[in-house]
mmCIF file of C-alpha atoms in Angstrom:
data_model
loop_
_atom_site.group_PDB
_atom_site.id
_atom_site.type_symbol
_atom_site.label_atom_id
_atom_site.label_comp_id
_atom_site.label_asym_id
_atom_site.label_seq_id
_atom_site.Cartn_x
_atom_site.Cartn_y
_atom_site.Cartn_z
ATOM 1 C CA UNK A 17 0.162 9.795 -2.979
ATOM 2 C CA UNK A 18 1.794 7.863 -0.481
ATOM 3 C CA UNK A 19 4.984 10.176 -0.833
ATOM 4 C CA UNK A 20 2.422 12.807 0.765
ATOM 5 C CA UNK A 21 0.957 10.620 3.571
ATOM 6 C CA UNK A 22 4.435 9.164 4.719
ATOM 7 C CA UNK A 23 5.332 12.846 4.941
ATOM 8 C CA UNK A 24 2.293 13.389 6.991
ATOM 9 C CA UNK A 25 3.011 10.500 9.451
ATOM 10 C CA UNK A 26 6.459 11.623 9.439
ATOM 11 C CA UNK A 27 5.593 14.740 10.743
ATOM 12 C CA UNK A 28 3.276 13.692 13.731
ATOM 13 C CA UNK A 29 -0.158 13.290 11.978
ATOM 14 C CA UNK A 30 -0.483 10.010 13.219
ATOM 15 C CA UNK A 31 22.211 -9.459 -4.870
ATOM 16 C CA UNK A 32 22.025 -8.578 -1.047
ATOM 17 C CA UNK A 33 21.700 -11.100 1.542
ATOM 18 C CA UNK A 34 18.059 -11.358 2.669
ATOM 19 C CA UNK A 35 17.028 -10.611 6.543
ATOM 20 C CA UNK A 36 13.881 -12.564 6.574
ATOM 21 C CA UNK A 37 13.293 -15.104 9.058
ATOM 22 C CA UNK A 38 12.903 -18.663 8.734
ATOM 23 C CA UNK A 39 11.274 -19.622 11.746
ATOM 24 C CA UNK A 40 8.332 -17.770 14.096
ATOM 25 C CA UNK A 41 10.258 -19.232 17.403
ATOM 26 C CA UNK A 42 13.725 -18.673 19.461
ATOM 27 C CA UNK A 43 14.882 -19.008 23.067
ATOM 28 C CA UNK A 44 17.167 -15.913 22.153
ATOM 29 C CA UNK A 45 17.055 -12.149 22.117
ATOM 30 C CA UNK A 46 16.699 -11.160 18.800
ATOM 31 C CA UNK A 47 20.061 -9.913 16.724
ATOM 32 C CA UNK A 48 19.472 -6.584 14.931
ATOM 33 C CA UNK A 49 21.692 -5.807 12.056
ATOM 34 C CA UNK A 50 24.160 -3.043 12.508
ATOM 35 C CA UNK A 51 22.990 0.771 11.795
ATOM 36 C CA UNK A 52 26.771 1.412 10.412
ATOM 37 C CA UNK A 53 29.439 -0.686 8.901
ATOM 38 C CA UNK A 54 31.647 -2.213 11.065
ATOM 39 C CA UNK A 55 34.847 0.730 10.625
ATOM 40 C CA UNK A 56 31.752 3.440 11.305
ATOM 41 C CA UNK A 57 32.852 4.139 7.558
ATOM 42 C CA UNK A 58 29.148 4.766 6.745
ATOM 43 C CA UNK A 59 25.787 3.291 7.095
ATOM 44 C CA UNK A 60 25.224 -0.055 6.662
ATOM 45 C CA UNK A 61 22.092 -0.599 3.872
ATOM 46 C CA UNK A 62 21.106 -4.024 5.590
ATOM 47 C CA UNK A 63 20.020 -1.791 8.470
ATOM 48 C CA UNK A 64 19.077 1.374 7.033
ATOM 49 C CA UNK A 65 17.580 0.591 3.302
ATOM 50 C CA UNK A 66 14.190 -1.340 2.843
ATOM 51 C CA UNK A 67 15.760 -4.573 1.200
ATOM 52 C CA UNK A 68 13.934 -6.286 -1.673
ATOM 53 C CA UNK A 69 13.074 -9.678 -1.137
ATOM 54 C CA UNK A 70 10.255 -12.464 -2.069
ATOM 55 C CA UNK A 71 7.140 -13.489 -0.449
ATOM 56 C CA UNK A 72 6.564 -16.410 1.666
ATOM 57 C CA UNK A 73 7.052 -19.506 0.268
ATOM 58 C CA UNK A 74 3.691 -21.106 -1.770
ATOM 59 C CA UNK A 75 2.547 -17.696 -2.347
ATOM 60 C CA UNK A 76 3.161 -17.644 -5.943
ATOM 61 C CA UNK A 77 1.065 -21.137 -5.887
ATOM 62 C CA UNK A 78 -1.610 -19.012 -3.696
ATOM 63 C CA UNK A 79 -1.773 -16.445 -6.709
ATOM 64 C CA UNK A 80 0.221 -13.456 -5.283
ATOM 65 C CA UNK A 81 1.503 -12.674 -8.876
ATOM 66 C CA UNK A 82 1.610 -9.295 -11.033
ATOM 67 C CA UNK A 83 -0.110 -9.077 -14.290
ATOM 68 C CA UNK A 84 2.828 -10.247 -15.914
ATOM 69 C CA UNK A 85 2.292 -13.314 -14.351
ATOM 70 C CA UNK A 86 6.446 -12.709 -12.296
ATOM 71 C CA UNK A 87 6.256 -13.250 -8.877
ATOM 72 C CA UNK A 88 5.049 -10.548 -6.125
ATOM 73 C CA UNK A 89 7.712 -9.158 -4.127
ATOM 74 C CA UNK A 90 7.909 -6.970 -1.033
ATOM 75 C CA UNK A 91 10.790 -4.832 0.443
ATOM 76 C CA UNK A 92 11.107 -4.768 4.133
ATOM 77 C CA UNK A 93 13.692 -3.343 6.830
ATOM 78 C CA UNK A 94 13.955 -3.881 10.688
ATOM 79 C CA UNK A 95 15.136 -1.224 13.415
ATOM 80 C CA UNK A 96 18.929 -1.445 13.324
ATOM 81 C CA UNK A 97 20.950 -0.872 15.936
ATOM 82 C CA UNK A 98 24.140 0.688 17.008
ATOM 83 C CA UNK A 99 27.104 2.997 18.945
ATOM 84 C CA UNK A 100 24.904 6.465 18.453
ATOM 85 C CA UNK A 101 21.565 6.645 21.278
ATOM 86 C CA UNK A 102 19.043 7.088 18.326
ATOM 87 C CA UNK A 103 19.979 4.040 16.655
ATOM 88 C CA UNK A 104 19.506 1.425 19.247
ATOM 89 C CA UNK A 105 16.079 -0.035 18.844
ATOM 90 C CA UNK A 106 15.390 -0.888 22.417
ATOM 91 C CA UNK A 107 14.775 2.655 23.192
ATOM 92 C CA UNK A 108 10.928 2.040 22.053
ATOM 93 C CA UNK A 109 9.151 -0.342 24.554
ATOM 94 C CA UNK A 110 6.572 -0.762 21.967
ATOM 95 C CA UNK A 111 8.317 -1.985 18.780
ATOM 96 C CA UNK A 112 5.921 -0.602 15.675
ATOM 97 C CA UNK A 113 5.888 -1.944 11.955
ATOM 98 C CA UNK A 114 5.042 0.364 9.399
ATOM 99 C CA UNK A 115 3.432 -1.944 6.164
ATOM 100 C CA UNK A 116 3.001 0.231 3.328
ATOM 101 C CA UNK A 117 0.637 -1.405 0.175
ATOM 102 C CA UNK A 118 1.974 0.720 -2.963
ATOM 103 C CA UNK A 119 1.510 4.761 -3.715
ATOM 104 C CA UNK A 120 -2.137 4.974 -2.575
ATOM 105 C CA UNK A 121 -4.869 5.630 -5.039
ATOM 106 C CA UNK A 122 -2.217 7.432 -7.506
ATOM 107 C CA UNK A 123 -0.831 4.158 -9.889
ATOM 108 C CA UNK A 124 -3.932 3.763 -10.714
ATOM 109 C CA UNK A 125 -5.719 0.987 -12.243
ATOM 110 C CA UNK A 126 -6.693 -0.662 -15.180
ATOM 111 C CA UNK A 127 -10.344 -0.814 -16.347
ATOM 112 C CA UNK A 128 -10.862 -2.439 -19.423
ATOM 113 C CA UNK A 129 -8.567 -4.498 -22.027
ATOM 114 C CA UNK A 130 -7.230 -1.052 -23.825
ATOM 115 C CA UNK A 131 -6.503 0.837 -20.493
ATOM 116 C CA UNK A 132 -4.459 -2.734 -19.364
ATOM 117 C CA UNK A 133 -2.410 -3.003 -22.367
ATOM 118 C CA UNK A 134 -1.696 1.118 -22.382
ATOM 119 C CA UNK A 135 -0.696 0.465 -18.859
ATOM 120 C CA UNK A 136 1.646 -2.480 -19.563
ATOM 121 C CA UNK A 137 3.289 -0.405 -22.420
ATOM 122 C CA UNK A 138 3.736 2.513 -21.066
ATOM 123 C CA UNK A 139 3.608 1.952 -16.951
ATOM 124 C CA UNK A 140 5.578 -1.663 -17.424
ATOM 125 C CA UNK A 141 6.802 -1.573 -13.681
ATOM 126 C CA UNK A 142 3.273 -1.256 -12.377
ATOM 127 C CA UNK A 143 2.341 -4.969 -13.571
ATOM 128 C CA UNK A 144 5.823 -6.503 -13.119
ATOM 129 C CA UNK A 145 8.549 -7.253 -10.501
ATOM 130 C CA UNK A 146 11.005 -8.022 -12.719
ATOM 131 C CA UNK A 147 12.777 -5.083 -12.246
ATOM 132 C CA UNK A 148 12.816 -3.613 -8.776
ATOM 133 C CA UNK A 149 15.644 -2.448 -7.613
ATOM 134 C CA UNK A 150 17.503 -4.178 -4.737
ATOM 135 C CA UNK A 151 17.006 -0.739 -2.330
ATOM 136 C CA UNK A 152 13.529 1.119 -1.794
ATOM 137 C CA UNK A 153 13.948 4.306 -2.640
ATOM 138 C CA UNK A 154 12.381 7.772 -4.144
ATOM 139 C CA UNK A 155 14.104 10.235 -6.755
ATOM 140 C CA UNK A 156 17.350 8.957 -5.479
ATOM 141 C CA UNK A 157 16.772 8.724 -1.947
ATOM 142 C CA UNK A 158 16.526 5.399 0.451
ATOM 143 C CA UNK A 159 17.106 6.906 4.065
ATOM 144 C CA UNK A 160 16.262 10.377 4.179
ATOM 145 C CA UNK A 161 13.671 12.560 4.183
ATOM 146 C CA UNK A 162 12.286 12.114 0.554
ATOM 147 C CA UNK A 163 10.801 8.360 1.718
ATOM 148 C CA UNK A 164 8.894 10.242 4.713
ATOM 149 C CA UNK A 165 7.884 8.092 7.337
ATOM 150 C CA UNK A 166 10.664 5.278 6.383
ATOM 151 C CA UNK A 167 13.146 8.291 6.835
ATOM 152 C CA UNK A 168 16.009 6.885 9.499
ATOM 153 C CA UNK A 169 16.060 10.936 10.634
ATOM 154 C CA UNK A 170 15.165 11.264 13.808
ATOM 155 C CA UNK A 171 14.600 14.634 13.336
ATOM 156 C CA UNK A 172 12.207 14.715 9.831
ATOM 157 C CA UNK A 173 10.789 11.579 11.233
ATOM 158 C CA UNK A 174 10.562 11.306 14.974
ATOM 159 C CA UNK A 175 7.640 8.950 15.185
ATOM 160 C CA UNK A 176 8.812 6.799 12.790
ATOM 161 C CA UNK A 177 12.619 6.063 12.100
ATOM 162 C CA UNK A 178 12.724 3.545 14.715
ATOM 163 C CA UNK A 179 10.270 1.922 13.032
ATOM 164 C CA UNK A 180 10.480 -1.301 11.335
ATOM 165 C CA UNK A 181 9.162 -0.844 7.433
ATOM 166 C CA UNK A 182 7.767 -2.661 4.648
ATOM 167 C CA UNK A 183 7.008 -1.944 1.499
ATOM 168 C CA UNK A 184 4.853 -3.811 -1.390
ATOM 169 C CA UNK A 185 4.936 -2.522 -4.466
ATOM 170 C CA UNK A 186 1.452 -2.348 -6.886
ATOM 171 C CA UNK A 187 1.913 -4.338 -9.686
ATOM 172 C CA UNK A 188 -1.354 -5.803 -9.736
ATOM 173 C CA UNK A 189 -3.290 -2.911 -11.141
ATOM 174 C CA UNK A 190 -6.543 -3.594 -9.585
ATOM 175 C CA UNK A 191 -6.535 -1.402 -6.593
ATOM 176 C CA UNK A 192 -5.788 -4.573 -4.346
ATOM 177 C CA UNK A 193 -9.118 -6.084 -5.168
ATOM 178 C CA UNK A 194 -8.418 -8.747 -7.676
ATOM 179 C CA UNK A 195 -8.961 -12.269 -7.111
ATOM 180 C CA UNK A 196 -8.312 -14.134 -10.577
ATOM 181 C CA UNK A 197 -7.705 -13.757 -14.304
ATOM 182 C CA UNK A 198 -4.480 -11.332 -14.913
ATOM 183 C CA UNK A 199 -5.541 -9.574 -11.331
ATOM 184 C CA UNK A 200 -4.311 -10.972 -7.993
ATOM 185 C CA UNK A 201 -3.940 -7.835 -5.801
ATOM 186 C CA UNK A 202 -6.257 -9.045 -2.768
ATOM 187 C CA UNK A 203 -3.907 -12.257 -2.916
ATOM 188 C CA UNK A 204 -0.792 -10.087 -2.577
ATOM 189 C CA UNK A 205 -1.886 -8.151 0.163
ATOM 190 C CA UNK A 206 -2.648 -11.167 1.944
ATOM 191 C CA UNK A 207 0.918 -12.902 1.312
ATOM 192 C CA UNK A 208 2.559 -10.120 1.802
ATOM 193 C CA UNK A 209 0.943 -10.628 5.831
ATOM 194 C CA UNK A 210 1.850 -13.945 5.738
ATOM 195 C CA UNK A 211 5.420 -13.058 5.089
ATOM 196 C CA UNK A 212 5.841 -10.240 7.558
ATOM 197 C CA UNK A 213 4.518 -12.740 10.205
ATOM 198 C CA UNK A 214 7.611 -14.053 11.161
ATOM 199 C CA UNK A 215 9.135 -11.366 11.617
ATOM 200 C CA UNK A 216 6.431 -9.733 13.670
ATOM 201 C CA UNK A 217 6.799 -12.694 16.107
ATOM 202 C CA UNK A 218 10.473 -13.229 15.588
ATOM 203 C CA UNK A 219 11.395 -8.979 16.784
ATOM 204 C CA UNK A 220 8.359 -9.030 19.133
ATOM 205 C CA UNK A 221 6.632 -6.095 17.129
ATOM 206 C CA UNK A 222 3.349 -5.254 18.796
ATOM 207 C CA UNK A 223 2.202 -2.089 16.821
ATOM 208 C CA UNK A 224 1.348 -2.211 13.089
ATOM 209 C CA UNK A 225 0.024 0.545 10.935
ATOM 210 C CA UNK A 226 -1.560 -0.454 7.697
ATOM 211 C CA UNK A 227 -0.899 2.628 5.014
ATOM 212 C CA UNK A 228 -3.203 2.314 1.538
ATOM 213 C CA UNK A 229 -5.632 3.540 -0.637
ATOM 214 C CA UNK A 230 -9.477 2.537 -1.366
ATOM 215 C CA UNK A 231 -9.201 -0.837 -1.884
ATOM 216 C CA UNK A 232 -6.849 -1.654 1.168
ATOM 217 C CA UNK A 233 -8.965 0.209 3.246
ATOM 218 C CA UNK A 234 -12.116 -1.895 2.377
ATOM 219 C CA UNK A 235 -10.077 -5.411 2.955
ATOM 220 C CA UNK A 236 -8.201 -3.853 6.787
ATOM 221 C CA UNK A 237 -10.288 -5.996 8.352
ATOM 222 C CA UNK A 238 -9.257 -9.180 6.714
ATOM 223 C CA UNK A 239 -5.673 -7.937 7.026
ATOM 224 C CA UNK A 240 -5.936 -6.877 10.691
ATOM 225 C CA UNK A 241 -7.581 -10.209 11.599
ATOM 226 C CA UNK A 242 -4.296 -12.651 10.132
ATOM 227 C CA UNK A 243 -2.296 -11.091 12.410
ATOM 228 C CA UNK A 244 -1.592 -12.132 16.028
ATOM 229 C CA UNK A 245 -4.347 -11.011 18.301
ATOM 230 C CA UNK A 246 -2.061 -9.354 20.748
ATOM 231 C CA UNK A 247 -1.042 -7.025 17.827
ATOM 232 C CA UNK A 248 -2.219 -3.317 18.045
ATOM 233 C CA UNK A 249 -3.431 -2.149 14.546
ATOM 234 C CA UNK A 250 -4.497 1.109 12.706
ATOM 235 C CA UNK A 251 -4.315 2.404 9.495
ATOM 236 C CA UNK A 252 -3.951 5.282 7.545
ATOM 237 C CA UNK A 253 -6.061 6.214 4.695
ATOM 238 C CA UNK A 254 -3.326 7.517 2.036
ATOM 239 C CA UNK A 255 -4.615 9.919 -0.235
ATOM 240 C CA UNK A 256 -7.743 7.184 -0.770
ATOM 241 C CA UNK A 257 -10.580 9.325 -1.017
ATOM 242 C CA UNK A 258 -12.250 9.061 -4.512
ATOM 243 C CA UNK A 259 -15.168 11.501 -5.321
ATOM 244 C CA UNK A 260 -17.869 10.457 -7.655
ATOM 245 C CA UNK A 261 -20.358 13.591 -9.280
ATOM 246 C CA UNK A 262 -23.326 11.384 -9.010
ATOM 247 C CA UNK A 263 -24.831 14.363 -10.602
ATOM 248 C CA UNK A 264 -23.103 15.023 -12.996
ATOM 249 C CA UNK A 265 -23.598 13.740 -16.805
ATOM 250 C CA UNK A 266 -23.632 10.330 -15.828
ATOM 251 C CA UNK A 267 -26.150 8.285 -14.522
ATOM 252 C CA UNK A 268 -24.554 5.539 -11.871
ATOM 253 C CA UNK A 269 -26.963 3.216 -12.690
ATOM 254 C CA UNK A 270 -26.030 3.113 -16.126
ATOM 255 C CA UNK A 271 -22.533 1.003 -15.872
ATOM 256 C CA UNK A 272 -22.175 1.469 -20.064
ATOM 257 C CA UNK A 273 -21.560 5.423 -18.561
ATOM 258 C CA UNK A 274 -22.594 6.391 -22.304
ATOM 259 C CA UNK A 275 -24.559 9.839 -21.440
ATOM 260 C CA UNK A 276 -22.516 12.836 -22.181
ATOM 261 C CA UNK A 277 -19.073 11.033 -22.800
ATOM 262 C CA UNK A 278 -18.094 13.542 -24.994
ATOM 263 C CA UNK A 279 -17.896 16.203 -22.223
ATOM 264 C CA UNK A 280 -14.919 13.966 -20.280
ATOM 265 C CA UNK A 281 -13.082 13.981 -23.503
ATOM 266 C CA UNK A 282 -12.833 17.305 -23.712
ATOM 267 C CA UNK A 283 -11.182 17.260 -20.112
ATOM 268 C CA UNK A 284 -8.552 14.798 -20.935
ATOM 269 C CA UNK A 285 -10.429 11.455 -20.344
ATOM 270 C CA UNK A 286 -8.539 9.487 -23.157
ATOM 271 C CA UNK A 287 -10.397 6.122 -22.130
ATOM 272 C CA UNK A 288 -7.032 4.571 -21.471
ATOM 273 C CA UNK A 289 -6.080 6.453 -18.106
ATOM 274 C CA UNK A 290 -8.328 6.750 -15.244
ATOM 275 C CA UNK A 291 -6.598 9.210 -13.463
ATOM 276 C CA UNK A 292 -7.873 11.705 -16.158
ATOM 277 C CA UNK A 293 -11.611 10.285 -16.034
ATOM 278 C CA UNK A 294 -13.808 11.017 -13.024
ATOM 279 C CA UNK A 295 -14.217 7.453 -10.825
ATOM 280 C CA UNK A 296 -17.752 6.817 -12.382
ATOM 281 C CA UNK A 297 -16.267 6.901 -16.104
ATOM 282 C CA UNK A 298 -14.161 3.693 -15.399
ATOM 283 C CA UNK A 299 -14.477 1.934 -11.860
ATOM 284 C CA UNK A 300 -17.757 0.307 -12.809
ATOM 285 C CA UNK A 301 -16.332 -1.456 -15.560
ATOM 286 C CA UNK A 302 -12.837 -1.870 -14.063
ATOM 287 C CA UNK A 303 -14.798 -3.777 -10.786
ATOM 288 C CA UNK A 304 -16.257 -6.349 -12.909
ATOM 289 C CA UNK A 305 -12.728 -6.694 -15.289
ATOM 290 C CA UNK A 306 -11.115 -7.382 -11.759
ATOM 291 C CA UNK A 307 -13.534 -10.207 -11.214
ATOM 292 C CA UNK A 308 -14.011 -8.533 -7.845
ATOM 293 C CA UNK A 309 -17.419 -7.754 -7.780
ATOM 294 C CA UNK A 310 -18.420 -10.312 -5.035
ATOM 295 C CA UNK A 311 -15.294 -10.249 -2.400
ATOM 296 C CA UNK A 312 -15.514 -6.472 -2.627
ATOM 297 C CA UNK A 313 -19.165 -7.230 -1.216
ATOM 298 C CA UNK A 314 -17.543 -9.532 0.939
ATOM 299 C CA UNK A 315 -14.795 -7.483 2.445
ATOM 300 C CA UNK A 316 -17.441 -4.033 2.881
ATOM 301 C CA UNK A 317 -20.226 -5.984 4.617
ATOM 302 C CA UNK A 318 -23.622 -4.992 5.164
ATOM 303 C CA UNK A 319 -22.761 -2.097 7.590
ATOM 304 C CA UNK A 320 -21.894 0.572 4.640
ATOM 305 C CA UNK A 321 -24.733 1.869 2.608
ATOM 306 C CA UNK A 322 -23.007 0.561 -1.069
ATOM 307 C CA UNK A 323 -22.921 -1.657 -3.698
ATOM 308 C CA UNK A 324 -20.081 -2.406 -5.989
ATOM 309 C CA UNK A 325 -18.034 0.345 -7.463
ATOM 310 C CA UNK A 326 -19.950 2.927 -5.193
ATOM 311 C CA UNK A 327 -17.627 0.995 -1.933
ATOM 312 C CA UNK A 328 -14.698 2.755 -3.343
ATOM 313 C CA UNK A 329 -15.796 6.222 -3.330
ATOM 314 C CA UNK A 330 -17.326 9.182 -1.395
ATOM 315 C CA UNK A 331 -15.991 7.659 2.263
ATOM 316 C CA UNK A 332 -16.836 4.349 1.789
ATOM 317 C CA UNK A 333 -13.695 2.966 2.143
ATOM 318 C CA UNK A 334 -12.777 4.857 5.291
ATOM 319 C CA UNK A 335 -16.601 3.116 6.569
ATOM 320 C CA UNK A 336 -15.322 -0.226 5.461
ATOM 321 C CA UNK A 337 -12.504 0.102 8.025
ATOM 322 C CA UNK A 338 -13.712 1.625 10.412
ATOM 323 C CA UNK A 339 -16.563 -0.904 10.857
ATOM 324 C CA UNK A 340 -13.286 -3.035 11.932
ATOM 325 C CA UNK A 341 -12.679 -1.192 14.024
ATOM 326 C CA UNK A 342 -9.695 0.121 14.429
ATOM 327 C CA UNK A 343 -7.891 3.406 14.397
ATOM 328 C CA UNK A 344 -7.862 5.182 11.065
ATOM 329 C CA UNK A 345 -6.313 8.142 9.969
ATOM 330 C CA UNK A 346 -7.258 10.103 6.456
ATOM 331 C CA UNK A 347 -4.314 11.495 4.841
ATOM 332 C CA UNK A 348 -5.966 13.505 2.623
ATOM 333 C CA UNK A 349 -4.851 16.885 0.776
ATOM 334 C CA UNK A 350 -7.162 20.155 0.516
ATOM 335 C CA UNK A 351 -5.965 19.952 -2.840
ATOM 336 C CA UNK A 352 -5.895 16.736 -4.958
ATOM 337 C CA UNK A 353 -4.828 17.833 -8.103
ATOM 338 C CA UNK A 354 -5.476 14.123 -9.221
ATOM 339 C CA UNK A 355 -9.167 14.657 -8.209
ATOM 340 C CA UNK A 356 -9.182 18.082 -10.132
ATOM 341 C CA UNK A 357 -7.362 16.605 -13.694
ATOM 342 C CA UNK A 358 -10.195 14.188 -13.244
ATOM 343 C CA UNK A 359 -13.257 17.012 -13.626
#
């Protein structure tokens, strides 16, 4: 899902040497790396590839780790500059940072000790960093228009290729909401802040868009409140909108969800992936197996009308940030076919 909200924002809806900063302060103007090599052979993947690199330092201490237990990484790029007008970054007066949390509501999650170990056997690079390659990319592609909104085309992506980028990848398998156990997501969102940090002060970046699904959108206040004050933040709701049939065959008071189970088998609800079972099949159960019951009260407050489970669906999370507030855009298709395999 994210592939489709990049593309949105894109379009106007609103062993390589690491470039992370060591230090939040300097007397200087701060060095860009190049757009291009230095004989204009080509462009130069420091400046125009998201580069792979590891948190902040104590983070893996702090619990930002996958399921695996291997430490959480990030991938992160800043505006490059050189000879051609588009590529210098001091065009913008404004200098925005696009942070991306994983492929929206569409990795999915894991909800119970079968559904983890189907994931970890057949989705391995959804609860590991082990292997991430060096370069960000999708089906091939690291600068164009295929990674939408981290395009560096100025013409597929003219609100957005100047933009500095960051990437974390979901390996957590909790929606971001996990706390303990095997499930550290809310810890990884938060070091993943903490890392970008320096850079924000180090480049002077005063914009920052926050792209995610359900359960980043219920914790963008906690985000939006680590980073410096004189930061302008939204977000952007990527593909997050779950919809419950809380009248349908199940009861949502009943979290054993045993009434009329058969029915979801017959539409593909194998118990083992919850993009094939309708939310209220598996994110009861999956809330509590997160051990994320209570800071998923936490993060919602009292101003949104839910308990539990219930926070992630039907809006709620989209209420959760607003209640920030902050400016929040809903990428979300007419047609989810996830939401239809699902019925």
């Amino acid at each position: 899902m994210a592939t489709r909200a990049l593309l949105c924002l894109c379009l106007g809806l609103v062993a390589v040497e690491s470039i992370s900063r060591t230090s939040t302060s300097t007397d200087t103007e701060p060095v860009y790396p190049s757009c291009r090599l230095p004989d204009d052979s080509g462009f130069n993947p420091l400046g125009m590839e998201l580069q792979l690199q590891d948190m902040i330092n104590g983070s893996v201490a702090a619990g930002a780790v996958c399921n695996d237990g291997s430490a959480a990484k990030l991938y992160f790029r800043p505006c490059c500059d050189g000879t051609a007008y588009g590529d210098h970054c001091n065009i913008s007066s404004h200098p925005r940072l696009l942070i991306v949390f994983g492929d929206g509501n569409s990795e999915g999650y894991a909800f119970d000790e079968a559904s983890m170990a189907a994931r970890m056997l057949n989705n391995a690079s959804l609860t590991s960093s082990d292997d991430l390659p060096q370069s960000f990319s999708r089906d091939g592609d690291s600068i164009s228009s295929g990674v939408g909104a981290f395009s560096k085309s100025g013409e597929a992506n003219p609100n957005f290729y100047k933009a500095f980028g960051a990437y974390v990848p979901y390996c957590s398998s909790d929606m971001w909401l996990g706390e303990s156990g095997d499930f550290h997501g809310r810890q990884i969102a938060k070091a993943a802040i903490e890392t970008l940090l320096p850079e924000i002060e180090y480049y002077g970046v005063d914009e920052v868009v926050l792209v995610g699904g359900a359960g980043i959108m219920t914790q963008a206040g906690e985000l939006k409140a680590m980073l410096p004050s004189r930061v302008n933040v939204s977000a952007v709701c990527d593909g997050c909108m779950l919809f419950s049939d809380l009248d349908g065959p199940t009861d949502p008071k009943d979290p054993t969800r045993s009434t009329d189970t058969e029915t979801y088998l017959e539409t593909g609800c194998d118990g083992t992936d919850p993009l094939l079972c309708p939310p209220e099949m598996t994110l009861p159960t999956a809330v509590d197996f997160w051990n994320a019951t209570d800071s998923l009260a936490k993060s919602v407050g009292s101003n949104v009308d839910c308990t539990g489970w219930l926070c992630l669906v039907d809006g709620n999370p989209i209420k959760a940030a607003k209640r920030t507030p902050l400016p929040l855009l809903a990428a979300q298709p007419l047609y989810d076919r996830a939401q239809f395999v699902a019925r």
